[in-house]
Amino acid sequence: MDSIVVRGNGPLNGQIPIAGAKNACLTLMPATLLSDEPLTLTNAPRLSDIKTMTELLGSLGAEVTSLQDGKVLAMSSHGLNNDTAHYDIVRKMRASILVLGPMLARQGHAIVSLPGGCAIGARPVDLHLKAFEAMGAELELKDGYVHAKAPAGGLRGGTVDFDFASVGATENAVMAATLAKGTTVLNNAAREPEIVDLVECLRAMGAQIEGEGSPTITIQGVDRLGGATHRVVTDRIELGTYMLAPAICGGEVELLGGRINLLATFCEKLAAAGISVEETKDGLKVSRKNGSIHAVDVTTEPFPGFPTDLQAQMMALLCTAEGTSVLEEKIFENRFMHAPELMRMGASIDVQGGTATVTGVKKLKGAPVMATDLRASVSLILAGLAAEGETRVGRVYHLDRGYEQVVRKLSGVGAHIERVSGE
Ligand code: UD1
């Protein structure tokens, strides 16, 4: 099993290109199931989660061809021949549930394994199922699988009031509603940029949708969808992660493809911590020339609030801030698993339920640590850049799910980082 070895670093300088968004791509790929014409995605990230979705779509009879070294995905679902998404693949990745809406809408039936628990919390799919029921689907849970059936004549429009603005449930419901008979209204819908990106792609395929990016999305069902070519939106989480590298080490780094509107709340918190963020022609320039990092309080919230997917990385920054910061995790109940690992590096963190209190220390110390999930793994790399000595991050397969070429991107701006195989 590979590890990543990081050595404490001086200032970072240069440019880092930001890839297309993993979370957008994982919902755009299942959109191919809605049409028998080709859907092509450009600016796709090269990640193991994308390979898992490719495998899942392939198991349903869709074709996914990876072109230009994985940056272009050419997909076609004209030959769908299976209605079952099996546990063997679904268990690897929760986003697999996103095939349920499109399959149900296009074929009228689907059987999808429940994704099951996950290290960062219980993460049920009840909101997804509630939306399909509102469109007339009959659902049965049997042997760990959801068996879903549309009424005779197909799904019909309905009104869905989400109890929580779930990203995945909104995506699944939007996709299903594109082919339903009549109008579907989604209230308290998620507003994330990945939802807006999905709607833009569906619209290019011929869907009639209004209100994306607001809490109410209205979908007028159409008889069929056609093909399209769509560019995947910038990965705002990869962007925020690499913005933290110069914030932690000092220096000045330009993140190519970054925009403030993808991460406005996060940028405000960086400014409060004493980090300069500036929009440029090609992206965002982040610098910390001198001076200390100030403590800031952070609460994770649905978009446009502070993203839960940047909480672990922000904690790495605040470990060496002057003063005490309070981080509140409001999206997932068990998302502080990186805290004990950071404490092995000398951080001072007190976790009580969904609240972590971080008291800044002068310097972190390198240590062997374990990645526990995707975002936790990269927070340990960032902390390693701020530490004295060597940090060895184990279980980096988590990292491969969501960050392409992390060693190349960080060493390109002067970080001391390498991947060591087989240990
Ligand atoms: C997506 C992202 C994930 C990110 C999260 C929140 C993908 C592939 N993943 O996950 O990286 O951390 O948004 O921004 O895009 N919930 C329910 N019932 C449901 C669905 C969700 O109770 O049916 C709860 C969850 O347990 C959680 C909260 O709602 O507490 C948010 O989950 P949701 O927004 O659905 O996240 P995901 O779509 O799973």
Short mmCIF file of C-alpha atoms and ligand atoms in Angstrom, two decimals:
data_model
loop_
_atom_site.label_atom_id
_atom_site.label_comp_id
_atom_site.label_asym_id
_atom_site.label_seq_id
_atom_site.Cartn_x
_atom_site.Cartn_y
_atom_site.Cartn_z
CA MET A 1 0.00 0.00 0.00
CA ASP A 2 1.43 3.38 -1.01
CA SER A 3 2.28 6.22 1.37
CA ILE A 4 2.91 9.89 0.82
CA VAL A 5 5.97 11.39 2.47
CA VAL A 6 5.97 15.14 3.11
CA ARG A 7 8.73 17.26 4.63
CA GLY A 8 8.17 20.59 6.36
CA ASN A 9 8.40 23.33 3.82
CA GLY A 10 9.34 26.93 3.21
CA PRO A 11 7.21 29.24 1.06
CA LEU A 12 5.49 27.85 -2.07
CA ASN A 13 5.49 29.74 -5.35
CA GLY A 14 4.08 29.13 -8.82
CA GLN A 15 0.87 27.87 -10.40
CA ILE A 16 -1.40 24.86 -9.84
CA PRO A 17 -3.97 23.87 -12.48
CA ILE A 18 -7.33 22.88 -10.98
CA ALA A 19 -9.14 19.89 -12.49
CA GLY A 20 -12.81 19.39 -13.31
CA ALA A 21 -14.97 18.63 -10.28
CA LYS A 22 -15.14 15.03 -9.10
CA ASN A 23 -18.56 15.55 -7.56
CA ALA A 24 -19.93 17.17 -10.72
CA CYS A 25 -18.50 14.47 -12.97
CA LEU A 26 -19.98 11.71 -10.80
CA THR A 27 -23.47 13.09 -11.38
CA LEU A 28 -22.94 14.08 -15.03
CA MET A 29 -21.85 10.54 -15.95
CA PRO A 30 -25.15 8.87 -14.90
CA ALA A 31 -26.97 11.52 -16.97
CA THR A 32 -25.92 9.48 -20.01
CA LEU A 33 -28.47 6.85 -18.90
CA LEU A 34 -31.26 9.30 -19.77
CA SER A 35 -30.64 9.27 -23.52
CA ASP A 36 -29.78 6.86 -26.32
CA GLU A 37 -27.63 9.52 -27.96
CA PRO A 38 -23.97 10.17 -27.03
CA LEU A 39 -23.00 12.40 -24.10
CA THR A 40 -19.41 13.64 -24.05
CA LEU A 41 -17.79 15.25 -21.01
CA THR A 42 -14.64 17.36 -21.33
CA ASN A 43 -12.41 18.56 -18.46
CA ALA A 44 -13.06 15.28 -16.59
CA PRO A 45 -10.77 14.61 -13.62
CA ARG A 46 -8.55 11.48 -13.67
CA LEU A 47 -9.58 9.74 -10.44
CA SER A 48 -10.35 6.28 -9.15
CA ASP A 49 -13.97 7.32 -8.35
CA ILE A 50 -14.43 8.10 -12.06
CA LYS A 51 -13.14 4.60 -12.89
CA THR A 52 -15.64 3.14 -10.42
CA MET A 53 -18.52 5.05 -12.08
CA THR A 54 -17.22 3.89 -15.50
CA GLU A 55 -17.34 0.30 -14.24
CA LEU A 56 -20.84 0.77 -12.84
CA LEU A 57 -22.22 2.32 -16.05
CA GLY A 58 -20.53 -0.46 -18.04
CA SER A 59 -22.25 -3.09 -15.89
CA LEU A 60 -25.61 -1.56 -16.92
CA GLY A 61 -24.76 -1.79 -20.64
CA ALA A 62 -23.60 1.80 -21.19
CA GLU A 63 -20.35 2.46 -23.06
CA VAL A 64 -17.81 4.85 -21.55
CA THR A 65 -14.69 5.55 -23.58
CA SER A 66 -11.89 7.46 -21.94
CA LEU A 67 -10.06 9.74 -24.41
CA GLN A 68 -7.20 12.26 -24.18
CA ASP A 69 -5.63 10.53 -21.21
CA GLY A 70 -8.95 10.47 -19.33
CA LYS A 71 -9.80 14.16 -19.75
CA VAL A 72 -12.63 13.38 -22.15
CA LEU A 73 -15.31 10.79 -21.47
CA ALA A 74 -17.37 9.74 -24.47
CA MET A 75 -20.48 7.90 -23.31
CA SER A 76 -23.40 6.19 -24.92
CA SER A 77 -26.37 4.38 -23.41
CA HIS A 78 -28.07 3.19 -26.57
CA GLY A 79 -27.49 -0.42 -25.57
CA LEU A 80 -28.65 -0.50 -21.93
CA ASN A 81 -29.25 -4.15 -21.10
CA ASN A 82 -29.36 -4.44 -17.34
CA ASP A 83 -31.46 -2.81 -14.63
CA THR A 84 -29.40 -3.87 -11.60
CA ALA A 85 -26.55 -1.96 -9.95
CA HIS A 86 -24.82 -4.60 -7.87
CA TYR A 87 -23.48 -4.28 -4.34
CA ASP A 88 -19.93 -5.23 -5.45
CA ILE A 89 -19.56 -1.92 -7.27
CA VAL A 90 -22.02 0.29 -5.34
CA ARG A 91 -20.30 -0.39 -1.98
CA LYS A 92 -17.10 1.24 -3.30
CA MET A 93 -18.74 4.60 -3.82
CA ARG A 94 -21.86 6.25 -2.46
CA ALA A 95 -22.39 8.34 -5.59
CA SER A 96 -23.47 5.06 -7.27
CA ILE A 97 -27.00 5.77 -6.02
CA LEU A 98 -27.13 8.49 -8.73
CA VAL A 99 -27.87 5.85 -11.40
CA LEU A 100 -31.25 5.13 -9.77
CA GLY A 101 -33.11 8.28 -10.93
CA PRO A 102 -31.99 8.12 -14.58
CA MET A 103 -32.64 4.36 -14.89
CA LEU A 104 -36.07 4.65 -13.35
CA ALA A 105 -36.97 7.55 -15.65
CA ARG A 106 -35.69 5.97 -18.87
CA GLN A 107 -36.51 2.27 -18.32
CA GLY A 108 -39.34 2.48 -15.78
CA HIS A 109 -37.58 0.11 -13.39
CA ALA A 110 -34.26 -0.22 -11.56
CA ILE A 111 -32.70 -2.28 -8.81
CA VAL A 112 -29.84 -0.56 -7.00
CA SER A 113 -27.89 -1.79 -4.01
CA LEU A 114 -28.07 0.49 -0.97
CA PRO A 115 -24.68 2.18 -0.58
CA GLY A 116 -24.57 1.34 3.11
CA GLY A 117 -22.76 3.16 5.90
CA CYS A 118 -19.72 5.27 5.37
CA ALA A 119 -16.85 6.36 7.56
CA ILE A 120 -18.09 9.97 7.86
CA GLY A 121 -21.59 9.19 9.11
CA ALA A 122 -24.77 7.21 8.55
CA ARG A 123 -25.60 8.92 5.22
CA PRO A 124 -29.00 7.43 4.41
CA VAL A 125 -30.75 7.74 1.02
CA ASP A 126 -34.29 8.35 2.33
CA LEU A 127 -34.51 11.79 0.69
CA HIS A 128 -33.68 10.31 -2.72
CA LEU A 129 -36.42 7.70 -2.29
CA LYS A 130 -38.96 10.24 -1.06
CA ALA A 131 -38.46 12.23 -4.28
CA PHE A 132 -39.07 9.17 -6.49
CA GLU A 133 -42.21 8.34 -4.52
CA ALA A 134 -43.49 11.86 -5.15
CA MET A 135 -43.12 11.07 -8.87
CA GLY A 136 -45.31 7.99 -8.48
CA ALA A 137 -42.60 5.31 -8.16
CA GLU A 138 -43.20 2.20 -6.08
CA LEU A 139 -40.24 1.30 -3.95
CA GLU A 140 -39.39 -1.84 -2.05
CA LEU A 141 -36.30 -2.55 0.03
CA LYS A 142 -35.27 -6.20 -0.30
CA ASP A 143 -31.98 -7.92 0.59
CA GLY A 144 -30.07 -4.63 0.73
CA TYR A 145 -31.38 -3.46 -2.64
CA VAL A 146 -33.90 -0.75 -3.60
CA HIS A 147 -36.37 -2.16 -6.13
CA ALA A 148 -37.95 0.80 -7.90
CA LYS A 149 -40.80 0.75 -10.40
CA ALA A 150 -42.40 3.65 -12.23
CA PRO A 151 -46.20 3.66 -12.74
CA ALA A 152 -47.53 2.37 -16.08
CA GLY A 153 -46.77 5.13 -18.59
CA GLY A 154 -43.71 6.30 -16.65
CA LEU A 155 -42.86 8.67 -13.80
CA ARG A 156 -45.12 11.68 -13.41
CA GLY A 157 -44.36 15.15 -12.16
CA GLY A 158 -44.80 15.84 -8.45
CA THR A 159 -43.87 18.22 -5.67
CA VAL A 160 -40.97 17.32 -3.40
CA ASP A 161 -40.29 19.19 -0.16
CA PHE A 162 -36.82 18.16 0.96
CA ASP A 163 -36.34 18.16 4.76
CA PHE A 164 -32.68 18.89 4.12
CA ALA A 165 -31.09 20.40 0.98
CA SER A 166 -29.28 17.18 0.06
CA VAL A 167 -26.92 17.44 -2.90
CA GLY A 168 -27.28 13.84 -4.06
CA ALA A 169 -31.07 13.70 -3.59
CA THR A 170 -31.52 16.94 -5.56
CA GLU A 171 -29.35 15.58 -8.40
CA ASN A 172 -31.18 12.26 -8.53
CA ALA A 173 -34.60 13.95 -8.46
CA VAL A 174 -33.69 16.49 -11.18
CA MET A 175 -32.47 13.72 -13.49
CA ALA A 176 -35.56 11.56 -12.91
CA ALA A 177 -37.94 14.50 -13.44
CA THR A 178 -36.49 15.41 -16.86
CA LEU A 179 -38.38 12.48 -18.43
CA ALA A 180 -41.44 12.47 -16.14
CA LYS A 181 -44.88 13.38 -17.46
CA GLY A 182 -45.75 16.92 -16.35
CA THR A 183 -44.11 19.36 -13.98
CA THR A 184 -41.95 18.57 -10.95
CA VAL A 185 -41.20 21.17 -8.29
CA LEU A 186 -38.29 20.59 -5.90
CA ASN A 187 -38.50 22.75 -2.77
CA ASN A 188 -35.52 23.24 -0.45
CA ALA A 189 -33.30 21.94 -3.26
CA ALA A 190 -29.51 22.03 -2.91
CA ARG A 191 -27.83 25.02 -4.58
CA GLU A 192 -24.26 23.72 -5.05
CA PRO A 193 -22.37 24.67 -8.25
CA GLU A 194 -22.35 20.95 -9.17
CA ILE A 195 -26.19 21.07 -9.36
CA VAL A 196 -26.03 24.12 -11.64
CA ASP A 197 -23.48 22.26 -13.80
CA LEU A 198 -25.74 19.20 -14.03
CA VAL A 199 -28.73 21.35 -15.04
CA GLU A 200 -26.67 23.09 -17.74
CA CYS A 201 -25.73 19.70 -19.18
CA LEU A 202 -29.30 18.37 -19.01
CA ARG A 203 -30.53 21.53 -20.69
CA ALA A 204 -28.02 21.00 -23.52
CA MET A 205 -29.55 17.50 -23.85
CA GLY A 206 -33.00 19.08 -24.26
CA ALA A 207 -34.35 19.15 -20.70
CA GLN A 208 -36.60 22.00 -19.54
CA ILE A 209 -35.46 23.17 -16.13
CA GLU A 210 -35.63 26.47 -14.25
CA GLY A 211 -34.37 27.74 -10.93
CA GLU A 212 -31.05 25.88 -10.55
CA GLY A 213 -28.85 27.59 -7.97
CA SER A 214 -31.97 28.67 -6.04
CA PRO A 215 -33.91 26.65 -3.43
CA THR A 216 -36.75 25.89 -5.88
CA ILE A 217 -36.08 23.97 -9.08
CA THR A 218 -38.90 23.40 -11.56
CA ILE A 219 -38.63 20.69 -14.20
CA GLN A 220 -41.02 20.32 -17.10
CA GLY A 221 -40.74 16.71 -18.28
CA VAL A 222 -39.99 16.02 -21.96
CA ASP A 223 -40.50 12.82 -24.02
CA ARG A 224 -36.86 12.25 -24.78
CA LEU A 225 -33.41 13.73 -24.31
CA GLY A 226 -30.71 13.96 -26.97
CA GLY A 227 -26.91 14.01 -26.91
CA ALA A 228 -24.59 16.83 -25.84
CA THR A 229 -20.99 17.80 -25.16
CA HIS A 230 -20.43 19.44 -21.79
CA ARG A 231 -17.39 20.82 -19.94
CA VAL A 232 -17.20 19.78 -16.28
CA VAL A 233 -17.13 22.75 -13.86
CA THR A 234 -13.92 23.50 -11.87
CA ASP A 235 -13.45 21.42 -8.73
CA ARG A 236 -14.06 23.95 -5.95
CA ILE A 237 -12.87 21.49 -3.29
CA GLU A 238 -9.56 20.80 -5.03
CA LEU A 239 -9.33 24.58 -5.50
CA GLY A 240 -9.88 25.31 -1.79
CA THR A 241 -7.47 22.55 -0.79
CA TYR A 242 -4.60 23.97 -2.85
CA MET A 243 -5.45 27.54 -1.76
CA LEU A 244 -4.56 26.36 1.72
CA ALA A 245 -1.05 25.25 0.69
CA PRO A 246 0.45 28.78 0.39
CA ALA A 247 -1.77 29.86 3.30
CA ILE A 248 -0.03 27.25 5.46
CA CYS A 249 3.53 27.47 4.07
CA GLY A 250 3.63 31.12 3.00
CA GLY A 251 4.49 32.28 -0.53
CA GLU A 252 2.23 33.05 -3.48
CA VAL A 253 0.42 30.50 -5.64
CA GLU A 254 -1.99 31.03 -8.52
CA LEU A 255 -4.75 28.44 -8.84
CA LEU A 256 -5.61 28.19 -12.52
CA GLY A 257 -9.33 28.00 -13.25
CA GLY A 258 -10.36 29.18 -9.76
CA ARG A 259 -13.11 31.75 -9.20
CA ILE A 260 -14.22 33.40 -5.94
CA ASN A 261 -17.93 32.72 -6.58
CA LEU A 262 -17.24 28.97 -6.27
CA LEU A 263 -16.00 29.46 -2.71
CA ALA A 264 -17.10 32.87 -1.43
CA THR A 265 -17.57 31.93 2.24
CA PHE A 266 -14.30 30.00 2.31
CA CYS A 267 -12.48 33.01 0.78
CA GLU A 268 -13.96 35.28 3.47
CA LYS A 269 -12.65 32.94 6.18
CA LEU A 270 -9.18 32.93 4.59
CA ALA A 271 -9.20 36.73 4.53
CA ALA A 272 -10.17 36.74 8.22
CA ALA A 273 -7.24 34.40 8.88
CA GLY A 274 -4.90 36.96 7.27
CA ILE A 275 -4.51 35.30 3.87
CA SER A 276 -4.75 37.38 0.70
CA VAL A 277 -6.99 36.07 -2.11
CA GLU A 278 -7.16 37.92 -5.41
CA GLU A 279 -8.97 37.09 -8.64
CA THR A 280 -6.70 37.14 -11.72
CA LYS A 281 -7.34 36.68 -15.43
CA ASP A 282 -6.64 32.95 -15.22
CA GLY A 283 -7.72 32.08 -11.70
CA LEU A 284 -7.10 32.99 -8.06
CA LYS A 285 -3.87 34.18 -6.49
CA VAL A 286 -3.36 33.28 -2.84
CA SER A 287 -0.54 34.62 -0.73
CA ARG A 288 0.73 34.92 2.79
CA LYS A 289 3.87 37.01 2.55
CA ASN A 290 4.61 37.30 6.23
CA GLY A 291 2.72 37.57 9.44
CA SER A 292 0.89 34.98 11.43
CA ILE A 293 -2.34 33.11 10.77
CA HIS A 294 -5.29 34.42 12.79
CA ALA A 295 -7.77 32.08 14.46
CA VAL A 296 -11.23 31.97 12.85
CA ASP A 297 -14.46 30.14 13.66
CA VAL A 298 -16.00 27.99 10.96
CA THR A 299 -19.42 26.32 10.64
CA THR A 300 -20.03 23.95 7.75
CA GLU A 301 -23.28 24.53 5.86
CA PRO A 302 -24.86 23.75 2.51
CA PHE A 303 -23.75 26.04 -0.35
CA PRO A 304 -23.15 29.01 -0.26
CA GLY A 305 -21.89 28.32 3.28
CA PHE A 306 -18.52 26.85 4.22
CA PRO A 307 -18.25 23.40 2.55
CA THR A 308 -17.95 20.33 4.76
CA ASP A 309 -15.49 18.97 2.19
CA LEU A 310 -12.99 21.70 3.20
CA GLN A 311 -13.40 21.43 6.97
CA ALA A 312 -10.50 18.98 7.51
CA GLN A 313 -8.11 21.03 5.37
CA MET A 314 -9.12 24.29 7.14
CA MET A 315 -8.43 22.58 10.46
CA ALA A 316 -4.87 21.86 9.27
CA LEU A 317 -4.39 25.61 8.71
CA LEU A 318 -5.87 26.58 12.08
CA CYS A 319 -3.58 24.16 13.96
CA THR A 320 -0.79 26.77 13.71
CA ALA A 321 -2.96 29.91 13.98
CA GLU A 322 -2.55 32.43 16.80
CA GLY A 323 -5.40 31.83 19.23
CA THR A 324 -8.34 29.46 19.43
CA SER A 325 -10.70 28.53 16.58
CA VAL A 326 -13.99 26.69 16.86
CA LEU A 327 -15.05 24.43 13.98
CA GLU A 328 -18.62 23.22 13.89
CA GLU A 329 -19.55 20.35 11.57
CA LYS A 330 -23.25 20.56 10.72
CA ILE A 331 -23.48 18.28 7.67
CA PHE A 332 -22.01 14.94 8.75
CA GLU A 333 -22.01 13.65 12.31
CA ASN A 334 -18.65 11.90 12.32
CA ARG A 335 -16.28 14.02 10.36
CA PHE A 336 -13.43 14.78 12.74
CA MET A 337 -11.43 11.59 12.27
CA HIS A 338 -8.47 13.65 11.11
CA ALA A 339 -8.32 15.39 14.54
CA PRO A 340 -6.59 12.54 16.42
CA GLU A 341 -4.11 12.18 13.55
CA LEU A 342 -3.35 15.92 13.62
CA MET A 343 -2.89 15.62 17.39
CA ARG A 344 -0.20 12.98 16.75
CA MET A 345 1.62 15.81 14.98
CA GLY A 346 1.38 18.05 18.06
CA ALA A 347 -1.89 19.87 17.29
CA SER A 348 -4.08 20.91 20.22
CA ILE A 349 -7.68 19.92 19.40
CA ASP A 350 -10.62 19.14 21.64
CA VAL A 351 -13.54 17.39 19.95
CA GLN A 352 -16.95 17.38 21.63
CA GLY A 353 -19.66 15.95 19.39
CA GLY A 354 -19.89 18.09 16.27
CA THR A 355 -17.59 20.82 17.61
CA ALA A 356 -13.80 20.90 17.47
CA THR A 357 -11.85 23.55 19.37
CA VAL A 358 -8.40 24.11 17.93
CA THR A 359 -5.78 26.03 19.87
CA GLY A 360 -2.92 27.05 17.63
CA VAL A 361 0.57 25.77 18.39
CA LYS A 362 3.84 27.37 17.16
CA LYS A 363 4.90 24.41 15.06
CA LEU A 364 3.56 20.97 14.17
CA LYS A 365 5.92 18.00 14.23
CA GLY A 366 6.14 15.39 11.49
CA ALA A 367 4.80 11.91 12.36
CA PRO A 368 3.49 8.76 10.70
CA VAL A 369 -0.29 9.23 10.32
CA MET A 370 -3.20 7.38 8.72
CA ALA A 371 -5.64 8.76 6.17
CA THR A 372 -9.18 7.92 7.27
CA ASP A 373 -11.15 9.39 4.36
CA LEU A 374 -10.64 11.45 1.24
CA ARG A 375 -10.59 14.97 2.66
CA ALA A 376 -8.86 13.88 5.88
CA SER A 377 -5.99 12.44 3.86
CA VAL A 378 -5.23 15.71 2.12
CA SER A 379 -5.53 17.65 5.39
CA LEU A 380 -2.70 15.51 6.77
CA ILE A 381 -0.56 16.31 3.72
CA LEU A 382 -1.20 20.04 4.25
CA ALA A 383 -0.36 19.71 7.94
CA GLY A 384 2.84 17.86 6.97
CA LEU A 385 3.89 20.84 4.86
CA ALA A 386 3.58 23.01 7.97
CA ALA A 387 5.42 20.57 10.25
CA GLU A 388 9.03 20.18 11.30
CA GLY A 389 10.55 16.98 9.94
CA GLU A 390 8.92 14.15 8.01
CA THR A 391 5.24 13.14 7.87
CA ARG A 392 4.29 9.83 6.32
CA VAL A 393 0.61 9.55 5.35
CA GLY A 394 -0.57 5.94 5.02
CA ARG A 395 -3.67 4.54 3.25
CA VAL A 396 -3.41 7.02 0.39
CA TYR A 397 -5.89 5.08 -1.71
CA HIS A 398 -8.42 7.48 -0.15
CA LEU A 399 -6.54 10.33 -1.81
CA ASP A 400 -6.63 8.70 -5.24
CA ARG A 401 -10.43 8.82 -5.10
CA GLY A 402 -10.47 12.61 -5.28
CA TYR A 403 -7.13 14.26 -6.09
CA GLU A 404 -5.33 13.75 -9.40
CA GLN A 405 -1.53 14.12 -9.52
CA VAL A 406 -1.27 15.53 -6.01
CA VAL A 407 2.50 14.95 -5.82
CA ARG A 408 3.08 16.60 -9.19
CA LYS A 409 0.84 19.57 -8.42
CA LEU A 410 2.37 20.31 -5.01
CA SER A 411 6.00 19.63 -5.97
CA GLY A 412 5.45 21.95 -8.96
CA VAL A 413 5.17 24.88 -6.52
CA GLY A 414 8.14 23.76 -4.45
CA ALA A 415 6.67 21.36 -1.88
CA HIS A 416 8.79 18.48 -0.59
CA ILE A 417 6.47 15.60 -1.29
CA GLU A 418 6.87 12.11 -2.75
CA ARG A 419 4.87 8.94 -3.13
CA VAL A 420 6.48 5.81 -1.77
CA SER A 421 5.11 2.52 -3.02
CA GLY A 422 4.53 -0.75 -1.30
CA GLU A 423 4.90 0.22 2.37
C1 UD1 B 1 -22.32 15.29 -1.64
C2 UD1 B 1 -20.86 15.16 -2.02
C3 UD1 B 1 -20.01 15.15 -0.78
C4 UD1 B 1 -20.31 16.34 0.10
C5 UD1 B 1 -21.81 16.46 0.38
C6 UD1 B 1 -22.19 17.72 1.15
C7 UD1 B 1 -20.90 13.88 -4.09
C8 UD1 B 1 -20.53 12.61 -4.77
N1 UD1 B 1 -20.66 13.95 -2.77
O1 UD1 B 1 -22.65 14.12 -0.92
O2 UD1 B 1 -18.65 15.17 -1.18
O3 UD1 B 1 -19.63 16.17 1.34
O4 UD1 B 1 -22.53 16.46 -0.87
O5 UD1 B 1 -21.81 18.86 0.45
O6 UD1 B 1 -21.36 14.83 -4.72
N2 UD1 B 1 -29.03 12.87 3.97
C9 UD1 B 1 -30.13 12.19 4.46
N3 UD1 B 1 -30.89 11.47 3.59
C10 UD1 B 1 -30.60 11.42 2.26
C11 UD1 B 1 -29.49 12.12 1.76
C12 UD1 B 1 -28.70 12.84 2.65
O7 UD1 B 1 -30.39 12.21 5.64
O8 UD1 B 1 -31.36 10.75 1.52
C13 UD1 B 1 -28.18 13.64 4.90
C14 UD1 B 1 -26.79 13.06 5.01
O9 UD1 B 1 -26.70 12.02 5.94
C15 UD1 B 1 -25.99 14.28 5.45
C16 UD1 B 1 -26.68 15.42 4.71
O10 UD1 B 1 -27.98 14.95 4.38
O11 UD1 B 1 -26.09 14.49 6.82
C17 UD1 B 1 -25.97 15.92 3.47
O12 UD1 B 1 -25.85 14.92 2.52
P1 UD1 B 1 -25.91 15.20 0.97
O13 UD1 B 1 -25.95 16.66 0.69
O14 UD1 B 1 -26.92 14.30 0.37
O15 UD1 B 1 -24.48 14.70 0.54
P2 UD1 B 1 -24.15 13.71 -0.62
O16 UD1 B 1 -24.97 14.02 -1.82
O17 UD1 B 1 -24.11 12.32 -0.09
#
